[in-house]
mmCIF file of C-alpha atoms in Angstrom:
data_model
loop_
_atom_site.group_PDB
_atom_site.id
_atom_site.type_symbol
_atom_site.label_atom_id
_atom_site.label_comp_id
_atom_site.label_asym_id
_atom_site.label_seq_id
_atom_site.Cartn_x
_atom_site.Cartn_y
_atom_site.Cartn_z
ATOM 1 C CA UNK A 1 217.510 190.125 32.046
ATOM 2 C CA UNK A 2 214.363 189.591 34.062
ATOM 3 C CA UNK A 3 210.682 189.668 33.096
ATOM 4 C CA UNK A 4 209.963 192.153 30.254
ATOM 5 C CA UNK A 5 213.163 194.169 30.616
ATOM 6 C CA UNK A 6 215.354 195.117 27.651
ATOM 7 C CA UNK A 7 219.059 196.035 27.655
ATOM 8 C CA UNK A 8 220.115 198.449 24.876
ATOM 9 C CA UNK A 9 223.371 200.016 23.712
ATOM 10 C CA UNK A 10 223.477 203.783 24.042
ATOM 11 C CA UNK A 11 223.993 205.887 20.939
ATOM 12 C CA UNK A 12 227.430 207.481 20.698
ATOM 13 C CA UNK A 13 226.286 209.987 18.036
ATOM 14 C CA UNK A 14 224.668 212.316 20.552
ATOM 15 C CA UNK A 15 226.763 215.265 19.357
ATOM 16 C CA UNK A 16 226.120 217.618 16.466
ATOM 17 C CA UNK A 17 223.351 216.920 13.957
ATOM 18 C CA UNK A 18 222.589 218.302 10.544
ATOM 19 C CA UNK A 19 219.155 219.506 9.458
ATOM 20 C CA UNK A 20 217.683 218.546 6.092
ATOM 21 C CA UNK A 21 218.738 221.994 4.821
ATOM 22 C CA UNK A 22 222.371 221.430 5.849
ATOM 23 C CA UNK A 23 222.383 223.584 8.987
ATOM 24 C CA UNK A 24 224.588 222.201 11.782
ATOM 25 C CA UNK A 25 222.706 221.884 15.084
ATOM 26 C CA UNK A 26 225.087 221.675 18.103
ATOM 27 C CA UNK A 27 224.536 219.126 20.861
ATOM 28 C CA UNK A 28 223.953 221.956 23.346
ATOM 29 C CA UNK A 29 220.968 223.375 21.431
ATOM 30 C CA UNK A 30 217.730 223.120 23.381
ATOM 31 C CA UNK A 31 214.975 221.346 21.511
ATOM 32 C CA UNK A 32 211.443 222.683 21.857
ATOM 33 C CA UNK A 33 209.825 219.303 21.307
ATOM 34 C CA UNK A 34 210.690 215.957 22.810
ATOM 35 C CA UNK A 35 213.230 214.038 20.749
ATOM 36 C CA UNK A 36 213.085 210.234 20.789
ATOM 37 C CA UNK A 37 216.233 208.123 20.355
ATOM 38 C CA UNK A 38 217.086 204.896 18.523
ATOM 39 C CA UNK A 39 219.099 202.192 20.250
ATOM 40 C CA UNK A 40 220.155 198.596 19.451
ATOM 41 C CA UNK A 41 218.842 195.792 21.706
ATOM 42 C CA UNK A 42 221.588 193.710 23.332
ATOM 43 C CA UNK A 43 219.555 191.407 25.606
ATOM 44 C CA UNK A 44 215.890 190.752 26.399
ATOM 45 C CA UNK A 45 214.039 189.141 29.273
ATOM 46 C CA UNK A 46 212.057 185.906 28.890
ATOM 47 C CA UNK A 47 208.674 187.666 28.813
ATOM 48 C CA UNK A 48 209.405 190.059 25.903
ATOM 49 C CA UNK A 49 207.020 189.309 23.048
ATOM 50 C CA UNK A 50 207.910 191.691 20.208
ATOM 51 C CA UNK A 51 211.612 192.471 20.605
ATOM 52 C CA UNK A 52 214.655 190.245 20.098
ATOM 53 C CA UNK A 53 218.377 190.956 20.428
ATOM 54 C CA UNK A 54 219.652 192.897 17.409
ATOM 55 C CA UNK A 55 216.475 194.961 16.822
ATOM 56 C CA UNK A 56 216.568 198.765 16.884
ATOM 57 C CA UNK A 57 214.062 200.379 19.221
ATOM 58 C CA UNK A 58 212.749 203.928 19.537
ATOM 59 C CA UNK A 59 212.376 205.219 23.095
ATOM 60 C CA UNK A 60 212.170 208.410 25.134
ATOM 61 C CA UNK A 61 215.641 209.175 26.579
ATOM 62 C CA UNK A 62 214.103 210.983 29.564
ATOM 63 C CA UNK A 63 212.465 207.738 30.751
ATOM 64 C CA UNK A 64 215.632 205.650 30.722
ATOM 65 C CA UNK A 65 217.742 204.015 33.402
ATOM 66 C CA UNK A 66 221.441 203.721 32.583
ATOM 67 C CA UNK A 67 223.728 201.002 33.886
ATOM 68 C CA UNK A 68 227.474 200.462 33.417
ATOM 69 C CA UNK A 69 228.636 196.910 32.681
ATOM 70 C CA UNK A 70 232.357 196.234 32.144
ATOM 71 C CA UNK A 71 232.996 199.885 31.308
ATOM 72 C CA UNK A 72 230.172 200.075 28.725
ATOM 73 C CA UNK A 73 227.023 202.160 29.336
ATOM 74 C CA UNK A 74 223.680 200.498 28.569
ATOM 75 C CA UNK A 75 220.032 201.512 28.911
ATOM 76 C CA UNK A 76 217.556 199.291 30.776
ATOM 77 C CA UNK A 77 213.850 199.712 30.040
ATOM 78 C CA UNK A 78 210.575 197.834 30.010
ATOM 79 C CA UNK A 79 209.136 196.564 26.749
ATOM 80 C CA UNK A 80 206.084 198.796 27.190
ATOM 81 C CA UNK A 81 208.338 201.913 27.144
ATOM 82 C CA UNK A 82 209.312 201.293 23.512
ATOM 83 C CA UNK A 83 207.603 203.468 20.897
ATOM 84 C CA UNK A 84 208.680 201.562 17.751
ATOM 85 C CA UNK A 85 210.776 198.597 16.619
ATOM 86 C CA UNK A 86 212.860 198.355 13.436
ATOM 87 C CA UNK A 87 213.876 194.773 12.698
ATOM 88 C CA UNK A 88 215.602 193.178 9.717
ATOM 89 C CA UNK A 89 213.780 189.923 10.505
ATOM 90 C CA UNK A 90 210.569 191.665 9.394
ATOM 91 C CA UNK A 91 212.019 192.789 6.023
ATOM 92 C CA UNK A 92 210.019 190.202 4.054
ATOM 93 C CA UNK A 93 206.817 191.420 5.650
ATOM 94 C CA UNK A 94 205.424 194.944 5.276
ATOM 95 C CA UNK A 95 207.988 197.670 6.066
ATOM 96 C CA UNK A 96 209.953 196.062 8.893
ATOM 97 C CA UNK A 97 208.995 198.968 11.146
ATOM 98 C CA UNK A 98 205.923 198.853 13.313
ATOM 99 C CA UNK A 99 204.496 201.229 15.871
#
């Protein structure tokens, strides 16, 4: 990876969801609001300051660039396009999730 770029695995659970009340929401349902997605970081560039491989990041799926490597689909984005990071390495400090 170059500069501040991040390579992330795509989520395979993009199908049906369940609401907190138990209602099944199909994958084809149009959402009124933007829905952000979580993804696991696979590789980071040398200039990334807050993200390391293995962290989960929250990003906007509309602003992503997909790439296929050895039959697997990954997302490439800049570090500044990440909305939040969830990291187990931060478990001893605060909540382990920062915005």
